[in-house]
Each structure stands twice: as C-alpha cells, then as structure tokens.
XYZ file of C-alpha atoms in Angstrom:
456
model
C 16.728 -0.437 45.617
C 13.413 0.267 46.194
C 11.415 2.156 49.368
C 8.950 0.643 50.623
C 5.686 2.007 52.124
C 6.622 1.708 55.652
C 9.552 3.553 54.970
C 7.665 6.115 52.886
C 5.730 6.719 55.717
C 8.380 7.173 58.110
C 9.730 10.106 55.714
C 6.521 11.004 54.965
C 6.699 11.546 59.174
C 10.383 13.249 59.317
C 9.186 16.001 57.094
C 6.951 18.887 56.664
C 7.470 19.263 53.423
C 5.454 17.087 50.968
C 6.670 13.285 49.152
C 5.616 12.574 46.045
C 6.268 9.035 44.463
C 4.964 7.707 41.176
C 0.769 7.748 41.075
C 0.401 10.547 42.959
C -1.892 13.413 41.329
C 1.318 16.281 41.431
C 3.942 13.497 40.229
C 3.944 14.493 36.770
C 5.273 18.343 37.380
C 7.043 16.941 40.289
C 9.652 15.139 37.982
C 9.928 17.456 35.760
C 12.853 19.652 35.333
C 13.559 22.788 32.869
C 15.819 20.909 30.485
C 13.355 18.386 28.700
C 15.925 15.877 26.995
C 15.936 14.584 30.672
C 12.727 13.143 31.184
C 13.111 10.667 34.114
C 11.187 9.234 36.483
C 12.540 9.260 40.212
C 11.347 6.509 42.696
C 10.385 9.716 45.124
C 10.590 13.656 45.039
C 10.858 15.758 48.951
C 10.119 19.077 48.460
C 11.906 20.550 50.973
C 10.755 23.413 52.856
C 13.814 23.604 55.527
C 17.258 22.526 56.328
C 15.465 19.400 58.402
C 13.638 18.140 55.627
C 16.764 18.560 53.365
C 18.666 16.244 56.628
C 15.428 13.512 56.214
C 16.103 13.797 52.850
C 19.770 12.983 52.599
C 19.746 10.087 55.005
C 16.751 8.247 53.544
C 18.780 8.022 50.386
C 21.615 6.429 51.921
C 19.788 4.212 54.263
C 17.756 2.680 51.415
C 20.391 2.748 48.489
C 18.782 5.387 46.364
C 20.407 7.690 43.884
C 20.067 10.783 45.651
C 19.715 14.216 43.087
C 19.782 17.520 44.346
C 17.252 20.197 42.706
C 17.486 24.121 43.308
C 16.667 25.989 40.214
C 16.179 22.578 38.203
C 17.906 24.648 35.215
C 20.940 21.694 35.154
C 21.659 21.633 31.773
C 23.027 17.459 32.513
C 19.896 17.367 34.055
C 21.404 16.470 37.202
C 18.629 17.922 39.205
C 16.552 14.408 38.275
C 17.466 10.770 38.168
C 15.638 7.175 37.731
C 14.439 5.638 40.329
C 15.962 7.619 42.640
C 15.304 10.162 45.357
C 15.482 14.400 44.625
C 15.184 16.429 46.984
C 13.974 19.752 45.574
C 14.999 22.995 47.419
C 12.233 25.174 45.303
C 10.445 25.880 48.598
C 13.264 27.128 50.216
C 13.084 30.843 47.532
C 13.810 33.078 50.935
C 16.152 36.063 50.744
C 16.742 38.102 53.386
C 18.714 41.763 52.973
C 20.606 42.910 55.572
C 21.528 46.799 54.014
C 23.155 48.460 56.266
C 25.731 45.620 55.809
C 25.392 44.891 52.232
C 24.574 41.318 52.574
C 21.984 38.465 51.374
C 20.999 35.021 52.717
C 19.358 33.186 49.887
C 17.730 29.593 50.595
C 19.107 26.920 48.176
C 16.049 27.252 46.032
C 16.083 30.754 45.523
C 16.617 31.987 41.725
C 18.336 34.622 40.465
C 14.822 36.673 39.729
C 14.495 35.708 43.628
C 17.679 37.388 44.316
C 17.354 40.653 42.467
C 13.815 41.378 43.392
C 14.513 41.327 47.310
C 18.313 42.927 46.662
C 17.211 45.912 44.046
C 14.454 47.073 46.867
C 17.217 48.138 49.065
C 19.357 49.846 46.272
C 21.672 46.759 45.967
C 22.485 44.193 43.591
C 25.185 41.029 43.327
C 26.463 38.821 40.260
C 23.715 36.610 38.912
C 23.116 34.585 35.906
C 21.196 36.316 32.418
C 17.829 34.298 33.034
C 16.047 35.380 35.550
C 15.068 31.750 36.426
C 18.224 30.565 36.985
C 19.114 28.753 40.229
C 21.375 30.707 42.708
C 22.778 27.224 43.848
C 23.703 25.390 40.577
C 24.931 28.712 39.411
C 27.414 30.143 42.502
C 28.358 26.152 43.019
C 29.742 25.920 39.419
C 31.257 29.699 39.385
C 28.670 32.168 38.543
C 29.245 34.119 35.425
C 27.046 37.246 34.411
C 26.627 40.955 34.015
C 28.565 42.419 36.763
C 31.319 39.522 36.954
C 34.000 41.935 35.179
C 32.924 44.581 38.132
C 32.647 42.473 40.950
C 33.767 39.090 40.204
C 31.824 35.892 39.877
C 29.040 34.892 41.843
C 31.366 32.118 44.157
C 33.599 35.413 44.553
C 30.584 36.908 46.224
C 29.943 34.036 48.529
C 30.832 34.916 52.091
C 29.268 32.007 53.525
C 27.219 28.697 53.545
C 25.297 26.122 55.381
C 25.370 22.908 53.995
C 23.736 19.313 55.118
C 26.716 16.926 54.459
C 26.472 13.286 53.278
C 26.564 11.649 56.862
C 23.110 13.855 56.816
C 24.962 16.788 59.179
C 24.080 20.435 58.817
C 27.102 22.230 59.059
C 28.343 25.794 58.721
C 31.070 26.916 56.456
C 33.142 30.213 56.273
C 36.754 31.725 55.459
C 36.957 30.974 59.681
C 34.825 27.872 60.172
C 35.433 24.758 57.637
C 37.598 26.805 55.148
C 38.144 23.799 53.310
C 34.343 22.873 52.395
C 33.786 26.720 51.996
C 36.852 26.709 49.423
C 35.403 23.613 47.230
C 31.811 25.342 47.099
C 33.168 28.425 45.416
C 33.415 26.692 41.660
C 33.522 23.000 43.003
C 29.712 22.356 41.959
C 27.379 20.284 43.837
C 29.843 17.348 44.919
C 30.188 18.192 49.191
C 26.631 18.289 50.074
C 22.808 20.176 49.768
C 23.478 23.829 50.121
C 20.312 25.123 52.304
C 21.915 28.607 52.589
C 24.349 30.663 50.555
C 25.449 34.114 52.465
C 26.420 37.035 49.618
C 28.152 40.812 49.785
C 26.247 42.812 47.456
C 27.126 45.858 45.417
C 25.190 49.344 45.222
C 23.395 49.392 42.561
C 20.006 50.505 40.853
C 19.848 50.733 36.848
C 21.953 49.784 34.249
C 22.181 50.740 30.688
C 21.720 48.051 28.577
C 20.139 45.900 26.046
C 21.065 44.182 22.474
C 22.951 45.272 19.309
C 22.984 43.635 16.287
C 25.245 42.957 13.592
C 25.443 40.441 10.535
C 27.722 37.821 11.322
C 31.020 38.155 10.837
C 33.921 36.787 12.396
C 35.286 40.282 12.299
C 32.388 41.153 14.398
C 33.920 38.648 16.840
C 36.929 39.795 17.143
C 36.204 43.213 17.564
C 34.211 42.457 20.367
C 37.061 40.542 22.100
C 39.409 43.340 21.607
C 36.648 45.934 23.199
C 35.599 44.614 25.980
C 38.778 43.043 27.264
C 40.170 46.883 27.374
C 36.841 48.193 28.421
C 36.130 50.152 32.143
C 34.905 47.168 34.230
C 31.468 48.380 34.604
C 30.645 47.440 31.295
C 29.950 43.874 30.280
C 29.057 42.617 26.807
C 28.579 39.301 26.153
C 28.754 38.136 22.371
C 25.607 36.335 21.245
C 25.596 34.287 17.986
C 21.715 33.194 17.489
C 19.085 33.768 14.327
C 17.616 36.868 14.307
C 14.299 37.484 16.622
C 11.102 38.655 15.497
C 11.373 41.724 17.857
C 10.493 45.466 16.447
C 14.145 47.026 17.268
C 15.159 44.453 14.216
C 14.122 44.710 10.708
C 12.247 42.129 8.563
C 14.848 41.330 6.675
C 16.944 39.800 9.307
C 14.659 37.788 11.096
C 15.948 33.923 11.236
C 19.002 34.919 9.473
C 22.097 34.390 11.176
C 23.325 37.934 13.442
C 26.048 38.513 15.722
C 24.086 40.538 18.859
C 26.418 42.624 21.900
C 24.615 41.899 24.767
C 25.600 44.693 26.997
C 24.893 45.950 30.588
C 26.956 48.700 31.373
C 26.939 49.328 35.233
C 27.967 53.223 34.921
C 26.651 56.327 35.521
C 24.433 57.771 32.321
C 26.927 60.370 31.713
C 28.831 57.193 29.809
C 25.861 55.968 27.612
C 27.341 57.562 24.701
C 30.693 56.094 24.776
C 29.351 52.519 25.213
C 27.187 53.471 21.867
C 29.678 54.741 20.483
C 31.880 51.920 21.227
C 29.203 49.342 20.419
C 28.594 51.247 16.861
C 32.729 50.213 16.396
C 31.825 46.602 16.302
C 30.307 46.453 12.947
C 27.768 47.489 10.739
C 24.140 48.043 13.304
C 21.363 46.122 11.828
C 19.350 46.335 14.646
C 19.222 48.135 18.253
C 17.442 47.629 21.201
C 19.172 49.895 23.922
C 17.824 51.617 26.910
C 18.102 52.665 30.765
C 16.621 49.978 33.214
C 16.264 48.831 36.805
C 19.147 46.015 36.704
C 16.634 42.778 37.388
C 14.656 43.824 34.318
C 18.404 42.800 32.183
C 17.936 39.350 33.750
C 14.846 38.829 32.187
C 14.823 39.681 28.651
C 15.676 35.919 27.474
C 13.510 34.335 29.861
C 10.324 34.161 27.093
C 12.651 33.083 24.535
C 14.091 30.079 26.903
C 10.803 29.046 29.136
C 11.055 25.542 30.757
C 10.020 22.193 28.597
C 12.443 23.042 25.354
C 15.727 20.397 24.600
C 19.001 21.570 25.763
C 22.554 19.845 24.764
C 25.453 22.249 25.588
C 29.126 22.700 25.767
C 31.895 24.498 27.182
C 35.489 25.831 26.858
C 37.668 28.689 28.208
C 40.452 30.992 26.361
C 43.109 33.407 26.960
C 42.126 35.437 23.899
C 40.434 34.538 21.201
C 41.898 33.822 17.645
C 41.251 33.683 14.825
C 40.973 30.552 14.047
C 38.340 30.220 16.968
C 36.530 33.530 15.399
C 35.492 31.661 12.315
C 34.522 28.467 13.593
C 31.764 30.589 15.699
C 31.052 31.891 12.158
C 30.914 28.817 10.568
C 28.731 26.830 13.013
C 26.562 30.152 13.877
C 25.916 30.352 10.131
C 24.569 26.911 10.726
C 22.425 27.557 14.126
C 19.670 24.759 13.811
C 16.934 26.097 15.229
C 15.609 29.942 16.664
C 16.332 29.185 20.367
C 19.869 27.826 19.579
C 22.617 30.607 20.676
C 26.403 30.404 21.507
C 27.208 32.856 24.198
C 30.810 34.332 24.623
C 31.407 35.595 28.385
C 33.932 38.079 28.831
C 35.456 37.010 32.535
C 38.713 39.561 33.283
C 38.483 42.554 35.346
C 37.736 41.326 38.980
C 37.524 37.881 37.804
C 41.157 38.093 37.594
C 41.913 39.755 40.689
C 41.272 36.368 42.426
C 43.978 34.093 42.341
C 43.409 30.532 40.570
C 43.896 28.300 43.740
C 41.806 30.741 46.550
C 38.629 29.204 44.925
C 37.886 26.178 43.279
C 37.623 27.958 39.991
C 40.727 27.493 38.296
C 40.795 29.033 35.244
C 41.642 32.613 36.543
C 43.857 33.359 33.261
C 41.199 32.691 30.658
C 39.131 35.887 29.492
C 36.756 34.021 27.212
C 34.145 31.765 28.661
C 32.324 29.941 25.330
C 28.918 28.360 25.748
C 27.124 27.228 22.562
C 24.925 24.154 21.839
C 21.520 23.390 20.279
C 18.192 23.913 21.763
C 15.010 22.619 20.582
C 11.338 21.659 20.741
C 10.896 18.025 18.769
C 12.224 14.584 20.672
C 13.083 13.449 16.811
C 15.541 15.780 16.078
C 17.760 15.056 19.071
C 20.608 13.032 17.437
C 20.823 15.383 14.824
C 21.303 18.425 17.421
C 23.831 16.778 19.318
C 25.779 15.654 16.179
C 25.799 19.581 15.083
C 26.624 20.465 18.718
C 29.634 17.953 19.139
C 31.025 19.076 15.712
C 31.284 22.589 16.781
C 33.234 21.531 19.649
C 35.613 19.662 17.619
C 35.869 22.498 15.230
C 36.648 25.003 18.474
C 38.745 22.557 20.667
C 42.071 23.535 19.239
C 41.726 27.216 19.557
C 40.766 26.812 23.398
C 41.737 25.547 26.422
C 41.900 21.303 27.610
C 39.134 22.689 30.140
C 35.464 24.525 30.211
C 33.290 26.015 32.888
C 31.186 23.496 34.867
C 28.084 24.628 34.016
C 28.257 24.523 30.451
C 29.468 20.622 30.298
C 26.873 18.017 29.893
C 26.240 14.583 30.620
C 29.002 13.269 28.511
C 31.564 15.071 30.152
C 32.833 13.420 32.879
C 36.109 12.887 31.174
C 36.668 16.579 31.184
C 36.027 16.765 35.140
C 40.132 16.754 36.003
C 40.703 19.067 33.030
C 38.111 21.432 34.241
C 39.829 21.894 37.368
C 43.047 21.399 36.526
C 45.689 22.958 39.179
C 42.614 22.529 41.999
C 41.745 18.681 41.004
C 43.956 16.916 43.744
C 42.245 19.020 46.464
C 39.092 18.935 45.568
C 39.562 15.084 45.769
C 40.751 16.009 49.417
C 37.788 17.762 50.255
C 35.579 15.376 49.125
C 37.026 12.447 50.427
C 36.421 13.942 53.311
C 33.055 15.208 53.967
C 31.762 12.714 51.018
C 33.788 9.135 50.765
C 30.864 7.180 49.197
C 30.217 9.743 46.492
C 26.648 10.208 47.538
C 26.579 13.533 45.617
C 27.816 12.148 42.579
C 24.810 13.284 39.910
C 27.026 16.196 39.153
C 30.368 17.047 37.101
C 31.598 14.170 39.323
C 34.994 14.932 41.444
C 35.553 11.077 42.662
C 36.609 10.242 46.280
C-alpha cells in the first residue's frame, strides 16, 4: 500500500523526529544501510528521536499496510534494517547511555552502538560484552545473542541484559524484566528482533579499564586451527582469542612478504592483570610459527575499533553461520581450504570461542539455545564491485556445504542471511515452540517479521 500525503502529514504531526520519503534532499543517506548488497528504497524513513516517535512509527505501518523495518545500528548483515516500499523506523537518534556506577549499570537507547557503549561505560572504570566493530548496533547485536571479547568472562551480551522497554506491535510501550513480562524479557535475550522496537536495553557492567591485546599471525594451517581450539577452550576466562582466517593486511607489524597471502591471525583480548602478558605470549607463540605481531596494552574500547577502517559502511556483505561442540578435523581443513581461497582483502571467517560463562547459563533461561557449542563460525565474502556478487555468494555457499557436516543443524542469528529462513527452527532448536508462544502473543500478525522470522 501506499501513504498518502494527508497521512504523511499526520505523522509528519505525531513526531518530532524527522520523515523522509522518496524526493526529499536527505533521502539518499536516509535509505542507506551499512551492508550495500541491500540497496532498497523504502516508501518512508522516521528517524526516531524517542520512544513516542518509535509508537507513531509502529502504528502508521499497520494502519496503512506497510512493511515496517526496524533500524538501530543498520549493520544487519540480511539487511533487515531496510525494505521496499516500506516504512523504517531508524533508532540512530536515540545513541543515549546513561552510567549509573555506583550500581554498575547502563541504559543504552536502541540506537546506541557499541563505540556508544564503551565510550560512556570506560569513563567510569567499567565495561560490558560488546561486538569487535565499534559501529556495531547494541540492539541487533544483544537481540540475536551478543558475542565478543569478554563473552568467555562474563557471558554474552543478552546475558548482560537486566532489562528492556519495548513498543509492541499493537503500538504499546511496555516494560520488561526477570519480575515484569518475564516472558517478552526471555525471547529478547537471543530471540532477535521478532516482539517489538527495543527503545531501551538496561545492562550490568563489569570493572574494567585496559586489556592486553591485539593480532598474531601465522601462515595458514589447519594445524594452526586446531591449536587454537585446544588453547583457548582450556584457557583462564579472561582471555579471549578469536581465530581470524583473512589475507594478510598491509599493516607494519606484518612483513612484505605476507601481504594478500592467505594467514591465520589470534585475535586476542586478554582481560587480566599485566602480570599475565607473558603467558598469553607465550601461549600465543604455541600456536604456530609468528609471521607477524601486533600486541600491546590498551584502554578496552580502543580493541573494538581496530577493524572498523578495514570494514567502513558501503562494502557487499553475504555471510553465514554455524555452531560446534569442538572442532574437528575435518572442519579444520575446510577453513583451510576455503581461507586459502578468500576472494577478496576484506573477506574473513571469524571463529568465536563461546564457553566459560557462556556456559554457565542454561540453554532454555534465554532464548539462546545453543549453550553446549564452544565454536561460533562466521565466514562469508565481502566486497566492493555489484558484478562480482554471484560469484561471492557461490564461493560463500560452497564453504558452507564444505563445513555443514562437521557442525551443528543450527548457527547464531546474526551470522544467517537472507536465505535462511529455513534454518530459523534449527537455530533455536529446544526454545522454537516458545518463542512461537511469545510471539503469538505480543505479535499475531507478524508485523516484525523483516528478521530471522519466528512465525506466529
């Protein structure tokens, strides 16, 4: 359906934030969204600026029949933060967070990113489990799970939640708790963006100031792999290393010679005191052969942002996911095979170690179900030219086949793409049925169904 310009106006009237529609000067960037192999065109764009205009938002779209998408960090990589001829309503004005230290708590508005997040949190000594770009969404990544540097430590970022407040389909803001709404407070913690617009997400936080941390590189090697796996699963908590398969970078801490060649890199942040910065060198130097090092003490936001040049908004994204309880070796070399055949610079595969405190939540008190796997694998192709699409998703979807019988039926939300709504029941597995109960209640008519879809 279409809106009309009497009805523009009237939303035009029910919020203070602005409405953008096709022709108008700011369209363009309006639209726009970080992953550029979605390039749509919605009907009309609310930046939000409050909970009210998020309300306005919500009930346009189901008075006049329009897709409604939901847009906080815009860094979906299904690109479900824009649709065609539909209405988004973009949270990005909403980047408040508020510290309260003496009780080790954040609110963060729905549009707040993670670079948000750690700048307010680190001034008070504090810190909470975010993503590894800086730019990253605090919404589309708590919603789906939440995996990063401190998730061995102190869980994943849903584990962190303490509390919400979310405008509901019927266009209701509502509160939700452990006390208040447990269900709807359950389903947000992994259940992605399927019960509503999340205007507030309430957070414990950790003390924390610096980490040690950085990259080391390796050739490839599916020994490389392995050893990794076997490290960091019997590793102190506090340290997180994340295996990165990628072409080399043209950085300094990397010779010549391996530039655009094919490297395994340990991605670490260890959370410790210094007085352990030599066993975690030590450890890391056990991996494999060092071709390259780039290691160092830092205030924990600066960790967060040493991809974000390398991954700016405006490059092609097509990902996958899958989860493992250990990791073969069968699922070893096909890394090695397909990161020997990474097509382009900003490609990567990214293995997420996720025990520790990630386990000490049991598989049915969130939505995340997938409490027993230890291996979260992200990989797929990123690149720069619309023509070589096809041939980037072909490579992607053949590394998936290659991997699929080494891992688990299901993957982490936030890694699927478009073409993965078969996987949605999978993904969930155990938690499927209730999520269906949740939603069936607070959404029957799947208004919030631009997402890894959980159907009424």
């Amino acid at each position: 359906m279409t809106t009309s310009t009497d009805t523009l106006d009237a939303l035009r009237g029910a919020v203070r934030g602005t409405v953008v529609t096709p022709g108008d000067p700011s369209y363009e960037k309006s639209r726009r969204v970080y992953n550029a192999l979605h390039d749509r065109r919605p009907a009309v764009v609310v930046h939000a600026v409050d909970a009210g205009d998020v309300i306005a938002a919500v009930r346009h779209a189901r008075e006049h029949g329009l897709p409604l998408a939901v847009r906080g960090g815009a860094h979906s990589v299904a690109g479900f933060g824009t649709v065609d001829d539909g209405l988004v309503v973009d949270l990005s004005p909403m980047r408040e967070v508020r510290v309260d230290p003496p009780a080790r708590t954040a609110r963060a508005g729905g549009g707040a990113t993670w670079g948000d997040f750690d700048h307010a949190t680190h001034a008070f000594g504090l810190a909470g489990t975010g993503g590894v770009i800086s730019t990253t969404g605090v919404a589309g990544l708590t919603l789906g799970g939440g995996m990063g540097h401190l998730a061995r430590r102190y869980g994943l970022s849903c584990d962190n939640l303490t509390g919400a407040e979310v405008v509901t389909a019927d266009g209701a803001l509502v509160s939700c708790d452990a006390e208040r709404r447990p269900d709807l407070f359950w389903a947000l913690r992994g259940g992605g963006g399927n019960f509503g617009v999340v205007t507030e997400f309430r957070y414990r936080l950790h003390p924390l100031t610096e980490v040690f941390g950085g990259l080391t590189c390796y050739p490839l090697d599916p020994a490389v792999i392995r050893a990794w796996y076997e490290a960091v699963t019997a590793a102190p908590e506090e340290l997180n290393i994340i295996m990165v398969l990628a072409l080399g970078p043209e950085e300094p801490f990397l010779p010549e010679r391996w530039h655009g060649r094919p490297i395994c890199a340990a991605f670490t942040c260890s959370s410790g005191p210094p007085a352990g910065d030599g066993a975690t060198l030590a450890l890391l130097d056990a991996l494999g052969p060092v071709v390259g090092r780039f290691m160092e003490r830092m205030p924990y936001p600066v960790i967060n942002t040493l991809f974000d040049e390398q991954l700016p908004a405006g490059l092609h994204h097509y990902w996958k996911g899958n989860f493992s309880r250990g990791l073969t070796a069968g699922a070893a070399a096909a890394h090695a095979e397909y990161g020997a055949t990474m097509p382009t610079m900003e490609s990567d595969t990214a293995l997420f170690p996720i025990d520790g405190a990630c386990h000490r939540t049991g598989p049915e008190e969130t939505a995340f179900a997938y409490r027993d796997a230890d291996v979260s694998h992200s990989f797929g192709a990123t690149w720069t030219d619309p023509s070589d699409t096809a041939a980037n998703v072909a490579w992607t979807r053949a590394y998936d086949a290659a991997l699929r019988p080494h891992t688990e039926a299901g993957g982490y939300v936030n890694f699927m793409d478009t073409d993965d709504q078969d996987r949605v029941r999978v993904n969930y597995r155990q938690n499927y049925a209730r999520l269906r109960e949740v939603k069936r209640r607070y959404d029957p008519d799947n208004v919030f169904r631009l997402n890894q879809n959980v159907v009424p």
